[in-house]
């Protein structure tokens, strides 16, 4: 079995303990991963703290930091075939997606590399005589970054790139599920010339690794992506260090389809919005809200299109739909589908493991039709390939259903009526609204949710400010002596 190492303070180390990583397509162990301990985390954070203050890093100009990020982006592109293969092997995500996604991830490093030296302070026209004042923006310090098992390279990039551009140092904890691409990626920091300790990458279990990291007294900033339950742990952990925390959490994103929508485009967007990545995406459009007049035709067209999706081995370029990443995920989806059928959902298609793939964590593209609003599949996150459809009567009803969730990450609106699209987008409580499209993403645009979908935003220029804090500098410009404060004038 291949053995991976963690990367601490510029060194690749074999961990004292390891655990087996399972190939989701064959259900067999294929690699040994380092099980980083509390002591490893402590060493990595202390190294990051030293590196933060060391002139090898703090003495670089912002332009030099930007150039390091450009170099990293180039190396990432060169390493894309190898990293894509590793991600596909370790998570079951299809090779078509991992290849194209990694190339795009390089753009995040370039975007923030370019922004590094645009991080300006501000001169303030202060309301005091003989005084000048300005605000500096300084990097916040050591960042604890934690990512979940889907898209670990991408979810790391949206944290690492702005943090490093701002001048922070980072200790990153990969998920214990599918960490191979991230552990292999560590090498590129070395090759790009980042000083030791600026980035360390570990993997270990939530409690002995994640918890120690997020409560560490030298951590000043936490950037977390994962589920709401873990987020609550993180917030409790941060009570120890009072670290500034951002949270990117789950979703139950609605797609609203009005009768005037272009159905060809809508069907393609729904299929891509949910069944890409086998539904294991935080922005998966998992709730389809359809006007009652077009319900039969849209259901029929989705059924026909979804039936043609090619299920297969994730490492084949012909495959459009691979296995789920873990057995835990498969069991969770089976359970939620069963509970939803018991509660009255109608099974339109799927709802089982495919007979063509009995080995591997495969689950068929599944469509459930709900006539009532209280069915579990309309409220709980699957994080898998299950589309739940609910009809609506009118615009008001559609908005009420869209907002009938504690989540608020993304939403989609399909209509040719621009006035309606703008009205509905204002009324929906979600951090992202896509109109006549779905699942678009760019380093230039903020990404994040309302409610249980999270706190703060990643992406866009503003995200870099979240890795800084201001320092207010006051300068007295008069040469007159300061008068004695206890002498009455
Ligand atoms: P989890 O919340 O279970 O885990 C996320 C990360 O937190 C993992 O690295 C995990 O480590 C770690 N962790 C677990 N317990 C602790 C703890 N006590 N302290 C610190 N860290 C801890 O999420 P999943 O991995 O199951 O990922 C799925 C979730 O992520 C879904 O809800 C999904 O919607 C969300 N997500 C959100 C995105 C967004 O941008 N909004 C994007 C992608 C996913 P370990 O793996 O070792 O347990």
Short mmCIF file of C-alpha atoms and ligand atoms in Angstrom, two decimals:
data_model
loop_
_atom_site.label_atom_id
_atom_site.label_comp_id
_atom_site.label_asym_id
_atom_site.label_seq_id
_atom_site.Cartn_x
_atom_site.Cartn_y
_atom_site.Cartn_z
CA UNK A 1 0.00 0.00 0.00
CA UNK A 2 1.17 3.50 -0.74
CA UNK A 3 2.07 5.46 2.39
CA UNK A 4 1.54 9.22 2.71
CA UNK A 5 3.34 11.58 5.06
CA UNK A 6 2.23 14.74 6.77
CA UNK A 7 4.11 18.01 6.22
CA UNK A 8 5.15 19.91 9.33
CA UNK A 9 7.52 22.89 9.50
CA UNK A 10 8.94 22.22 6.04
CA UNK A 11 9.56 18.49 6.64
CA UNK A 12 7.72 15.44 5.35
CA UNK A 13 7.35 13.03 8.25
CA UNK A 14 6.09 9.51 8.69
CA UNK A 15 3.51 9.67 11.45
CA UNK A 16 3.79 7.46 14.51
CA UNK A 17 0.34 6.07 13.70
CA UNK A 18 -1.43 5.58 10.39
CA UNK A 19 -4.89 4.60 9.21
CA UNK A 20 -6.10 2.94 6.02
CA UNK A 21 -7.77 4.91 3.28
CA UNK A 22 -10.47 3.05 1.36
CA UNK A 23 -10.86 3.25 -2.42
CA UNK A 24 -14.61 3.93 -2.76
CA UNK A 25 -14.84 2.22 -6.17
CA UNK A 26 -13.39 -1.10 -4.98
CA UNK A 27 -14.17 -0.84 -1.24
CA UNK A 28 -10.58 -1.92 -0.51
CA UNK A 29 -7.81 -0.16 1.44
CA UNK A 30 -5.26 1.32 -0.95
CA UNK A 31 -3.10 3.71 1.11
CA UNK A 32 -1.87 4.45 4.61
CA UNK A 33 -2.50 7.97 5.85
CA UNK A 34 -0.74 9.73 8.72
CA UNK A 35 -2.84 9.97 11.85
CA UNK A 36 -1.54 13.29 13.14
CA UNK A 37 -1.66 13.61 16.91
CA UNK A 38 -2.17 16.50 19.31
CA UNK A 39 1.62 16.72 19.62
CA UNK A 40 1.99 17.02 15.81
CA UNK A 41 -0.63 19.78 15.76
CA UNK A 42 1.17 21.62 18.53
CA UNK A 43 4.50 21.45 16.64
CA UNK A 44 2.86 22.67 13.43
CA UNK A 45 1.15 25.61 15.14
CA UNK A 46 4.33 26.63 16.96
CA UNK A 47 6.23 26.44 13.67
CA UNK A 48 3.56 28.58 11.99
CA UNK A 49 3.81 31.10 14.83
CA UNK A 50 7.61 31.27 14.48
CA UNK A 51 7.35 31.55 10.70
CA UNK A 52 4.80 34.35 11.01
CA UNK A 53 7.30 36.47 12.93
CA UNK A 54 10.40 35.32 11.02
CA UNK A 55 11.78 37.82 8.51
CA UNK A 56 12.03 35.04 5.89
CA UNK A 57 8.25 35.42 5.65
CA UNK A 58 7.28 38.65 7.42
CA UNK A 59 10.15 40.45 5.67
CA UNK A 60 8.86 39.63 2.18
CA UNK A 61 7.11 42.42 0.35
CA UNK A 62 3.51 41.80 -0.60
CA UNK A 63 4.63 41.63 -4.24
CA UNK A 64 7.09 38.85 -3.36
CA UNK A 65 4.32 36.94 -1.56
CA UNK A 66 2.19 37.32 -4.67
CA UNK A 67 4.98 35.90 -6.84
CA UNK A 68 5.24 32.84 -4.59
CA UNK A 69 1.53 32.26 -5.12
CA UNK A 70 1.94 32.59 -8.91
CA UNK A 71 4.73 30.02 -8.78
CA UNK A 72 2.53 27.71 -6.71
CA UNK A 73 -0.27 28.07 -9.30
CA UNK A 74 2.11 27.08 -12.12
CA UNK A 75 3.34 24.05 -10.17
CA UNK A 76 -0.24 23.07 -9.39
CA UNK A 77 -1.12 23.09 -13.08
CA UNK A 78 1.90 20.92 -13.87
CA UNK A 79 0.96 18.49 -11.08
CA UNK A 80 -2.74 18.45 -12.06
CA UNK A 81 -2.75 14.99 -13.74
CA UNK A 82 -1.10 13.33 -10.72
CA UNK A 83 -3.22 15.16 -8.12
CA UNK A 84 -6.42 14.51 -10.09
CA UNK A 85 -5.64 10.79 -10.18
CA UNK A 86 -5.04 10.76 -6.44
CA UNK A 87 -8.28 12.60 -5.71
CA UNK A 88 -10.20 10.23 -7.97
CA UNK A 89 -8.66 7.18 -6.30
CA UNK A 90 -9.18 8.40 -2.75
CA UNK A 91 -12.66 9.97 -3.02
CA UNK A 92 -14.28 8.31 -6.06
CA UNK A 93 -14.82 11.71 -7.69
CA UNK A 94 -14.73 11.16 -11.45
CA UNK A 95 -11.51 11.94 -13.31
CA UNK A 96 -13.28 14.33 -15.71
CA UNK A 97 -14.18 16.54 -12.77
CA UNK A 98 -10.95 16.28 -10.79
CA UNK A 99 -8.82 17.17 -13.84
CA UNK A 100 -10.81 20.23 -14.81
CA UNK A 101 -11.31 21.39 -11.23
CA UNK A 102 -7.59 21.32 -10.35
CA UNK A 103 -6.69 23.49 -13.32
CA UNK A 104 -9.30 25.99 -12.19
CA UNK A 105 -8.04 25.89 -8.59
CA UNK A 106 -4.75 27.35 -9.86
CA UNK A 107 -6.74 30.47 -10.78
CA UNK A 108 -7.57 31.03 -7.11
CA UNK A 109 -3.86 31.17 -6.25
CA UNK A 110 -3.27 33.57 -9.16
CA UNK A 111 -6.20 35.79 -8.22
CA UNK A 112 -5.07 36.24 -4.62
CA UNK A 113 -1.41 36.38 -5.70
CA UNK A 114 -2.39 39.39 -7.80
CA UNK A 115 -4.30 40.94 -4.92
CA UNK A 116 -1.46 40.60 -2.40
CA UNK A 117 0.05 44.02 -3.09
CA UNK A 118 -3.31 45.75 -3.53
CA UNK A 119 -4.01 45.43 0.17
CA UNK A 120 -3.93 49.08 1.11
CA UNK A 121 -4.36 50.89 4.39
CA UNK A 122 -6.27 54.17 4.58
CA UNK A 123 -5.37 57.73 5.42
CA UNK A 124 -8.06 59.30 7.63
CA UNK A 125 -8.81 63.04 7.62
CA UNK A 126 -9.05 63.11 11.39
CA UNK A 127 -11.18 65.64 13.30
CA UNK A 128 -8.29 66.71 15.61
CA UNK A 129 -5.94 69.65 15.12
CA UNK A 130 -2.21 68.96 14.61
CA UNK A 131 -2.88 65.27 14.22
CA UNK A 132 -2.66 62.83 11.37
CA UNK A 133 -4.06 59.32 11.40
CA UNK A 134 -4.04 56.26 9.24
CA UNK A 135 -5.13 52.65 9.34
CA UNK A 136 -2.77 49.84 8.42
CA UNK A 137 -3.93 46.38 7.43
CA UNK A 138 -1.82 43.69 9.06
CA UNK A 139 -2.01 39.92 8.65
CA UNK A 140 -3.99 38.38 11.50
CA UNK A 141 -1.49 35.60 12.41
CA UNK A 142 -1.67 31.81 12.45
CA UNK A 143 -4.68 30.39 10.62
CA UNK A 144 -6.21 27.00 11.42
CA UNK A 145 -7.86 25.77 8.21
CA UNK A 146 -10.11 22.71 8.28
CA UNK A 147 -11.70 21.10 5.25
CA UNK A 148 -14.20 18.27 4.67
CA UNK A 149 -13.74 15.27 2.39
CA UNK A 150 -15.25 16.57 -0.83
CA UNK A 151 -13.03 18.80 -2.99
CA UNK A 152 -10.23 19.11 -0.46
CA UNK A 153 -7.87 20.87 -2.88
CA UNK A 154 -10.51 23.42 -3.83
CA UNK A 155 -11.77 24.07 -0.30
CA UNK A 156 -8.16 24.52 0.85
CA UNK A 157 -7.37 26.95 -1.97
CA UNK A 158 -10.15 29.33 -0.93
CA UNK A 159 -8.54 29.54 2.51
CA UNK A 160 -4.81 29.23 1.76
CA UNK A 161 -4.69 31.68 -1.14
CA UNK A 162 -6.18 34.75 0.63
CA UNK A 163 -4.47 33.87 3.93
CA UNK A 164 -1.00 33.63 2.35
CA UNK A 165 -1.58 36.68 0.16
CA UNK A 166 -2.39 38.65 3.32
CA UNK A 167 0.82 37.44 5.02
CA UNK A 168 -0.64 34.86 7.43
CA UNK A 169 0.76 31.39 8.07
CA UNK A 170 -1.49 28.32 7.94
CA UNK A 171 -1.89 24.93 9.56
CA UNK A 172 -4.30 22.94 7.42
CA UNK A 173 -6.12 19.83 8.56
CA UNK A 174 -7.30 17.59 5.76
CA UNK A 175 -10.31 15.36 6.34
CA UNK A 176 -9.48 11.79 7.28
CA UNK A 177 -11.59 10.74 4.27
CA UNK A 178 -9.79 11.28 0.96
CA UNK A 179 -6.75 13.31 2.13
CA UNK A 180 -4.31 11.92 -0.50
CA UNK A 181 -4.39 14.87 -2.95
CA UNK A 182 -3.87 17.42 -0.21
CA UNK A 183 -0.94 15.53 1.34
CA UNK A 184 0.66 15.22 -2.11
CA UNK A 185 -0.01 18.91 -2.79
CA UNK A 186 2.14 19.86 0.27
CA UNK A 187 5.25 19.17 -1.81
CA UNK A 188 4.44 22.12 -4.07
CA UNK A 189 4.80 24.65 -1.23
CA UNK A 190 8.28 23.26 -0.76
CA UNK A 191 9.07 23.50 -4.47
CA UNK A 192 7.58 26.98 -4.83
CA UNK A 193 9.94 28.26 -2.14
CA UNK A 194 7.63 29.04 0.77
CA UNK A 195 9.75 29.26 3.96
CA UNK A 196 9.45 26.36 6.43
CA UNK A 197 6.47 26.56 8.76
CA UNK A 198 4.44 28.96 6.60
CA UNK A 199 2.18 26.07 5.58
CA UNK A 200 1.85 22.72 7.37
CA UNK A 201 -0.60 20.05 6.26
CA UNK A 202 -1.77 17.29 8.59
CA UNK A 203 -4.52 14.78 8.66
CA UNK A 204 -6.06 13.12 11.61
CA UNK A 205 -9.39 12.61 13.25
CA UNK A 206 -11.64 15.45 14.31
CA UNK A 207 -11.23 15.01 18.04
CA UNK A 208 -7.51 14.40 18.49
CA UNK A 209 -6.41 16.68 15.64
CA UNK A 210 -9.13 19.21 14.68
CA UNK A 211 -10.13 20.01 18.21
CA UNK A 212 -6.55 20.62 19.38
CA UNK A 213 -5.90 22.79 16.34
CA UNK A 214 -8.96 25.01 16.69
CA UNK A 215 -8.50 25.58 20.42
CA UNK A 216 -4.72 26.16 20.25
CA UNK A 217 -3.72 29.39 22.05
CA UNK A 218 -1.44 30.53 19.19
CA UNK A 219 -4.19 30.30 16.56
CA UNK A 220 -5.67 33.71 15.69
CA UNK A 221 -8.05 32.75 12.89
CA UNK A 222 -10.14 29.67 12.05
CA UNK A 223 -11.43 28.98 8.55
CA UNK A 224 -13.72 25.95 8.55
CA UNK A 225 -15.73 24.08 5.94
CA UNK A 226 -17.88 21.16 7.02
CA UNK A 227 -21.20 20.31 8.59
CA UNK A 228 -23.19 22.44 11.07
CA UNK A 229 -22.72 19.99 13.96
CA UNK A 230 -18.91 20.14 13.69
CA UNK A 231 -19.17 23.92 13.30
CA UNK A 232 -20.77 24.09 16.74
CA UNK A 233 -17.77 22.19 18.16
CA UNK A 234 -15.42 24.60 16.40
CA UNK A 235 -17.18 27.64 17.83
CA UNK A 236 -16.97 26.09 21.31
CA UNK A 237 -13.25 25.30 20.72
CA UNK A 238 -12.62 28.90 19.69
CA UNK A 239 -13.82 30.03 23.12
CA UNK A 240 -10.28 29.09 24.24
CA UNK A 241 -8.32 31.29 21.84
CA UNK A 242 -11.11 33.71 20.79
CA UNK A 243 -9.93 33.23 17.21
CA UNK A 244 -11.86 35.05 14.50
CA UNK A 245 -13.86 32.28 12.80
CA UNK A 246 -15.54 31.83 9.45
CA UNK A 247 -17.77 28.83 8.74
CA UNK A 248 -18.82 27.41 5.35
CA UNK A 249 -21.46 24.82 6.12
CA UNK A 250 -24.10 22.67 4.50
CA UNK A 251 -27.06 23.48 2.30
CA UNK A 252 -30.48 22.42 1.06
CA UNK A 253 -30.46 24.64 -1.97
CA UNK A 254 -33.71 25.21 -3.93
CA UNK A 255 -34.08 25.54 -7.69
CA UNK A 256 -37.31 27.34 -8.63
CA UNK A 257 -38.76 26.71 -12.08
CA UNK A 258 -41.51 28.97 -13.44
CA UNK A 259 -43.77 28.04 -16.40
CA UNK A 260 -41.99 30.41 -18.82
CA UNK A 261 -38.55 28.82 -18.26
CA UNK A 262 -36.53 27.47 -21.18
CA UNK A 263 -36.97 23.79 -20.34
CA UNK A 264 -34.01 22.47 -22.36
CA UNK A 265 -31.55 24.66 -20.45
CA UNK A 266 -33.38 24.14 -17.18
CA UNK A 267 -33.18 20.35 -17.40
CA UNK A 268 -29.44 20.46 -18.14
CA UNK A 269 -28.81 22.90 -15.30
CA UNK A 270 -30.78 20.78 -12.80
CA UNK A 271 -28.95 17.61 -13.83
CA UNK A 272 -25.55 19.34 -13.59
CA UNK A 273 -26.53 21.17 -10.41
CA UNK A 274 -27.35 17.99 -8.55
CA UNK A 275 -25.84 14.91 -10.17
CA UNK A 276 -22.37 16.35 -10.86
CA UNK A 277 -19.92 15.13 -8.21
CA UNK A 278 -22.56 12.46 -7.45
CA UNK A 279 -24.44 15.12 -5.51
CA UNK A 280 -21.60 15.53 -3.02
CA UNK A 281 -21.49 19.27 -3.25
CA UNK A 282 -22.53 21.85 -0.66
CA UNK A 283 -24.37 23.84 -3.35
CA UNK A 284 -26.16 20.81 -4.83
CA UNK A 285 -29.58 21.97 -6.07
CA UNK A 286 -31.29 19.26 -4.06
CA UNK A 287 -34.79 20.80 -3.76
CA UNK A 288 -36.58 21.36 -7.03
CA UNK A 289 -39.60 23.67 -6.70
CA UNK A 290 -41.72 23.49 -9.85
CA UNK A 291 -44.85 25.40 -10.89
CA UNK A 292 -47.73 22.90 -10.89
CA UNK A 293 -48.56 23.55 -14.58
CA UNK A 294 -45.20 22.25 -15.78
CA UNK A 295 -44.67 19.57 -13.14
CA UNK A 296 -45.57 16.51 -15.31
CA UNK A 297 -43.48 17.57 -18.31
CA UNK A 298 -40.45 18.61 -16.23
CA UNK A 299 -40.51 15.39 -14.18
CA UNK A 300 -40.72 13.34 -17.36
CA UNK A 301 -37.84 15.16 -19.04
CA UNK A 302 -35.63 14.91 -15.97
CA UNK A 303 -36.37 11.21 -15.72
CA UNK A 304 -35.42 10.63 -19.37
CA UNK A 305 -32.20 12.70 -19.07
CA UNK A 306 -31.12 11.21 -15.72
CA UNK A 307 -31.61 7.68 -17.05
CA UNK A 308 -28.87 8.29 -19.64
CA UNK A 309 -26.19 9.33 -17.10
CA UNK A 310 -23.26 6.92 -17.50
CA UNK A 311 -22.39 5.22 -14.21
CA UNK A 312 -18.93 3.69 -14.13
CA UNK A 313 -15.43 3.53 -12.67
CA UNK A 314 -14.31 6.99 -11.58
CA UNK A 315 -10.95 6.76 -13.38
CA UNK A 316 -12.55 6.34 -16.82
CA UNK A 317 -13.02 9.45 -18.96
CA UNK A 318 -16.34 7.96 -20.17
CA UNK A 319 -17.83 7.92 -16.69
CA UNK A 320 -20.27 10.67 -15.77
CA UNK A 321 -21.30 9.40 -12.35
CA UNK A 322 -19.09 7.55 -9.88
CA UNK A 323 -19.40 6.13 -6.39
CA UNK A 324 -20.01 8.06 -3.20
CA UNK A 325 -16.88 8.82 -1.18
CA UNK A 326 -17.61 6.72 1.90
CA UNK A 327 -19.76 3.89 3.15
CA UNK A 328 -21.03 6.20 5.91
CA UNK A 329 -22.38 8.48 3.19
CA UNK A 330 -24.09 5.57 1.39
CA UNK A 331 -25.76 4.40 4.61
CA UNK A 332 -26.92 7.95 5.40
CA UNK A 333 -28.49 8.35 1.93
CA UNK A 334 -30.22 4.95 2.07
CA UNK A 335 -31.65 5.83 5.47
CA UNK A 336 -32.91 9.28 4.43
CA UNK A 337 -34.51 7.95 1.25
CA UNK A 338 -36.26 5.17 3.26
CA UNK A 339 -37.56 7.67 5.84
CA UNK A 340 -38.78 9.99 3.08
CA UNK A 341 -40.64 7.18 1.27
CA UNK A 342 -42.24 6.18 4.58
CA UNK A 343 -43.31 9.78 5.09
CA UNK A 344 -45.12 9.84 1.73
CA UNK A 345 -42.56 10.72 -0.97
CA UNK A 346 -43.16 9.03 -4.35
CA UNK A 347 -40.16 7.31 -5.95
CA UNK A 348 -39.81 8.53 -9.55
CA UNK A 349 -36.51 6.77 -10.25
CA UNK A 350 -33.46 5.26 -8.53
CA UNK A 351 -33.64 4.78 -4.77
CA UNK A 352 -31.19 1.89 -4.71
CA UNK A 353 -27.67 0.73 -5.47
CA UNK A 354 -27.26 -0.02 -9.20
CA UNK A 355 -27.33 -3.72 -10.10
CA UNK A 356 -24.51 -3.04 -12.60
CA UNK A 357 -22.17 -1.93 -9.77
CA UNK A 358 -22.54 -4.08 -6.70
CA UNK A 359 -18.99 -3.36 -5.51
CA UNK A 360 -18.19 0.24 -4.61
CA UNK A 361 -20.31 2.84 -2.85
CA UNK A 362 -22.56 3.43 -5.85
CA UNK A 363 -26.10 4.80 -5.53
CA UNK A 364 -28.35 5.47 -8.52
CA UNK A 365 -29.40 8.99 -9.55
CA UNK A 366 -32.64 9.29 -7.61
CA UNK A 367 -35.73 11.47 -7.95
CA UNK A 368 -38.41 11.77 -5.26
CA UNK A 369 -41.71 13.63 -5.73
CA UNK A 370 -43.25 15.20 -2.62
CA UNK A 371 -46.85 16.38 -2.38
CA UNK A 372 -46.49 17.57 1.24
CA UNK A 373 -43.95 19.98 2.68
CA UNK A 374 -43.03 18.00 5.81
CA UNK A 375 -41.13 15.12 4.17
CA UNK A 376 -37.55 14.67 5.53
CA UNK A 377 -35.92 14.73 2.05
CA UNK A 378 -37.06 18.36 1.68
CA UNK A 379 -35.29 19.42 4.87
CA UNK A 380 -32.25 17.26 5.61
CA UNK A 381 -29.01 17.43 3.63
CA UNK A 382 -28.33 14.26 1.60
CA UNK A 383 -24.98 15.32 0.23
CA UNK A 384 -25.70 12.75 -2.45
CA UNK A 385 -27.53 12.19 -5.76
CA UNK A 386 -31.13 12.60 -4.61
CA UNK A 387 -33.41 15.24 -6.10
CA UNK A 388 -36.57 16.08 -4.13
CA UNK A 389 -39.34 17.78 -6.11
CA UNK A 390 -42.14 19.90 -4.61
CA UNK A 391 -44.77 21.65 -6.76
CA UNK A 392 -45.87 25.27 -6.08
CA UNK A 393 -49.02 27.24 -6.94
CA UNK A 394 -47.64 30.75 -7.45
CA UNK A 395 -44.65 33.02 -6.84
CA UNK A 396 -45.51 33.65 -3.19
CA UNK A 397 -45.83 29.93 -2.50
CA UNK A 398 -42.51 29.27 -4.31
CA UNK A 399 -40.67 31.84 -2.17
CA UNK A 400 -42.21 30.46 1.04
CA UNK A 401 -41.08 26.93 0.13
CA UNK A 402 -37.61 28.11 -0.88
CA UNK A 403 -37.17 29.80 2.50
CA UNK A 404 -38.65 26.88 4.46
CA UNK A 405 -35.20 25.70 5.60
CA UNK A 406 -32.66 26.64 8.27
CA UNK A 407 -29.98 26.59 5.51
CA UNK A 408 -29.34 29.36 2.98
CA UNK A 409 -26.32 28.63 0.83
CA UNK A 410 -27.44 28.79 -2.81
CA UNK A 411 -30.54 28.96 -4.98
CA UNK A 412 -31.48 28.90 -8.66
CA UNK A 413 -34.32 30.67 -10.47
CA UNK A 414 -35.44 29.68 -13.95
CA UNK A 415 -37.73 32.14 -15.75
CA UNK A 416 -37.63 34.41 -18.82
CA UNK A 417 -39.31 37.20 -16.82
CA UNK A 418 -36.46 39.42 -15.58
CA UNK A 419 -38.66 41.43 -13.22
CA UNK A 420 -39.80 38.22 -11.54
CA UNK A 421 -36.24 36.91 -11.38
CA UNK A 422 -35.12 40.08 -9.57
CA UNK A 423 -38.13 40.05 -7.19
CA UNK A 424 -37.63 36.41 -6.27
CA UNK A 425 -33.85 36.74 -5.89
CA UNK A 426 -34.38 39.55 -3.36
CA UNK A 427 -36.91 37.51 -1.40
CA UNK A 428 -34.83 34.33 -1.15
CA UNK A 429 -32.60 33.99 1.89
CA UNK A 430 -29.41 32.55 0.41
CA UNK A 431 -25.86 33.76 -0.03
CA UNK A 432 -25.79 32.90 -3.74
CA UNK A 433 -28.55 33.23 -6.35
CA UNK A 434 -28.08 31.91 -9.87
CA UNK A 435 -30.62 33.12 -12.45
CA UNK A 436 -31.10 30.86 -15.49
CA UNK A 437 -27.89 29.06 -14.61
CA UNK A 438 -26.54 26.97 -11.72
CA UNK A 439 -23.32 26.02 -9.94
CA UNK A 440 -21.22 28.86 -11.37
CA UNK A 441 -18.16 29.76 -9.34
CA UNK A 442 -15.25 32.19 -9.71
CA UNK A 443 -12.42 33.47 -7.48
CA UNK A 444 -13.84 36.95 -8.15
CA UNK A 445 -17.18 36.34 -6.42
CA UNK A 446 -17.91 35.86 -2.71
CA UNK A 447 -19.25 32.48 -1.64
CA UNK A 448 -21.08 31.68 1.59
CA UNK A 449 -24.43 31.25 3.23
CA UNK A 450 -27.18 32.51 5.51
CA UNK A 451 -28.43 30.76 8.64
CA UNK A 452 -27.09 27.25 9.21
CA UNK A 453 -25.10 27.51 5.96
CA UNK A 454 -22.46 29.55 7.67
CA UNK A 455 -20.75 32.70 8.81
CA UNK A 456 -18.58 34.91 6.60
CA UNK A 457 -17.65 34.60 2.95
CA UNK A 458 -14.87 33.01 0.94
CA UNK A 459 -13.90 34.17 -2.57
CA UNK A 460 -13.76 37.69 -3.90
CA UNK A 461 -11.43 40.50 -2.87
CA UNK A 462 -13.15 41.03 0.48
CA UNK A 463 -12.22 37.55 1.67
CA UNK A 464 -8.58 38.61 1.94
CA UNK A 465 -9.55 41.37 4.40
CA UNK A 466 -10.84 38.64 6.73
CA UNK A 467 -7.23 37.48 7.13
CA UNK A 468 -6.12 40.93 8.28
CA UNK A 469 -6.92 43.35 11.05
CA UNK A 470 -6.52 47.09 11.15
CA UNK A 471 -3.98 48.97 13.21
CA UNK A 472 -4.85 52.62 13.86
CA UNK A 473 -1.81 54.89 13.92
CA UNK A 474 -2.08 58.43 15.35
CA UNK A 475 0.68 61.03 14.79
CA UNK A 476 0.90 64.36 16.56
CA UNK A 477 2.40 66.80 14.07
CA UNK A 478 2.87 69.83 16.33
CA UNK A 479 6.25 70.72 17.91
CA UNK A 480 4.49 72.61 20.72
CA UNK A 481 5.01 70.91 24.11
CA UNK A 482 2.07 68.85 25.35
CA UNK A 483 0.50 70.82 28.19
CA UNK A 484 0.45 69.42 31.72
CA UNK A 485 -2.90 67.57 32.00
CA UNK A 486 -3.33 68.50 35.68
CA UNK A 487 -2.82 72.24 35.29
CA UNK A 488 -6.12 74.06 34.80
CA UNK A 489 -6.13 76.39 31.81
P1 LIG B 1 -17.61 17.36 9.00
O1 LIG B 1 -18.19 18.60 9.60
O2 LIG B 1 -17.89 16.05 9.61
O3 LIG B 1 -15.99 17.46 8.95
C1 LIG B 1 -15.35 18.60 8.42
C2 LIG B 1 -13.93 18.66 8.96
O4 LIG B 1 -13.97 18.97 10.36
C3 LIG B 1 -13.15 17.36 8.83
O5 LIG B 1 -11.80 17.65 8.51
C4 LIG B 1 -13.27 16.78 10.23
O6 LIG B 1 -12.23 15.89 10.55
C5 LIG B 1 -13.17 18.02 11.08
N1 LIG B 1 -13.66 17.85 12.44
C6 LIG B 1 -14.53 16.93 12.92
N2 LIG B 1 -14.74 17.10 14.25
C7 LIG B 1 -13.97 18.18 14.61
C8 LIG B 1 -13.76 18.87 15.84
N3 LIG B 1 -14.37 18.50 16.97
N4 LIG B 1 -12.93 19.93 15.84
C9 LIG B 1 -12.32 20.33 14.70
N5 LIG B 1 -12.47 19.70 13.50
C10 LIG B 1 -13.30 18.65 13.46
O7 LIG B 1 -18.07 17.42 7.50
P2 LIG B 1 -17.92 16.33 6.36
O8 LIG B 1 -16.47 15.98 6.22
O9 LIG B 1 -18.89 15.24 6.59
O10 LIG B 1 -18.34 17.21 5.08
C11 LIG B 1 -19.63 17.38 4.67
C12 LIG B 1 -20.20 18.74 5.10
O11 LIG B 1 -19.41 19.80 4.58
C13 LIG B 1 -21.59 18.92 4.54
O12 LIG B 1 -22.48 19.45 5.48
C14 LIG B 1 -21.36 19.94 3.41
O13 LIG B 1 -22.48 20.65 3.03
C15 LIG B 1 -20.27 20.78 3.98
N6 LIG B 1 -19.60 21.52 2.91
C16 LIG B 1 -19.76 22.88 2.84
C17 LIG B 1 -19.18 23.61 1.82
C18 LIG B 1 -19.29 25.11 1.75
O14 LIG B 1 -18.45 25.73 1.11
N7 LIG B 1 -20.31 25.72 2.34
C19 LIG B 1 -18.38 22.94 0.79
C20 LIG B 1 -18.28 21.53 0.97
C21 LIG B 1 -18.87 20.85 2.00
P3 LIG B 1 -12.44 14.33 10.35
O15 LIG B 1 -12.69 14.13 8.91
O16 LIG B 1 -11.14 13.79 10.79
O17 LIG B 1 -13.59 13.94 11.23
#
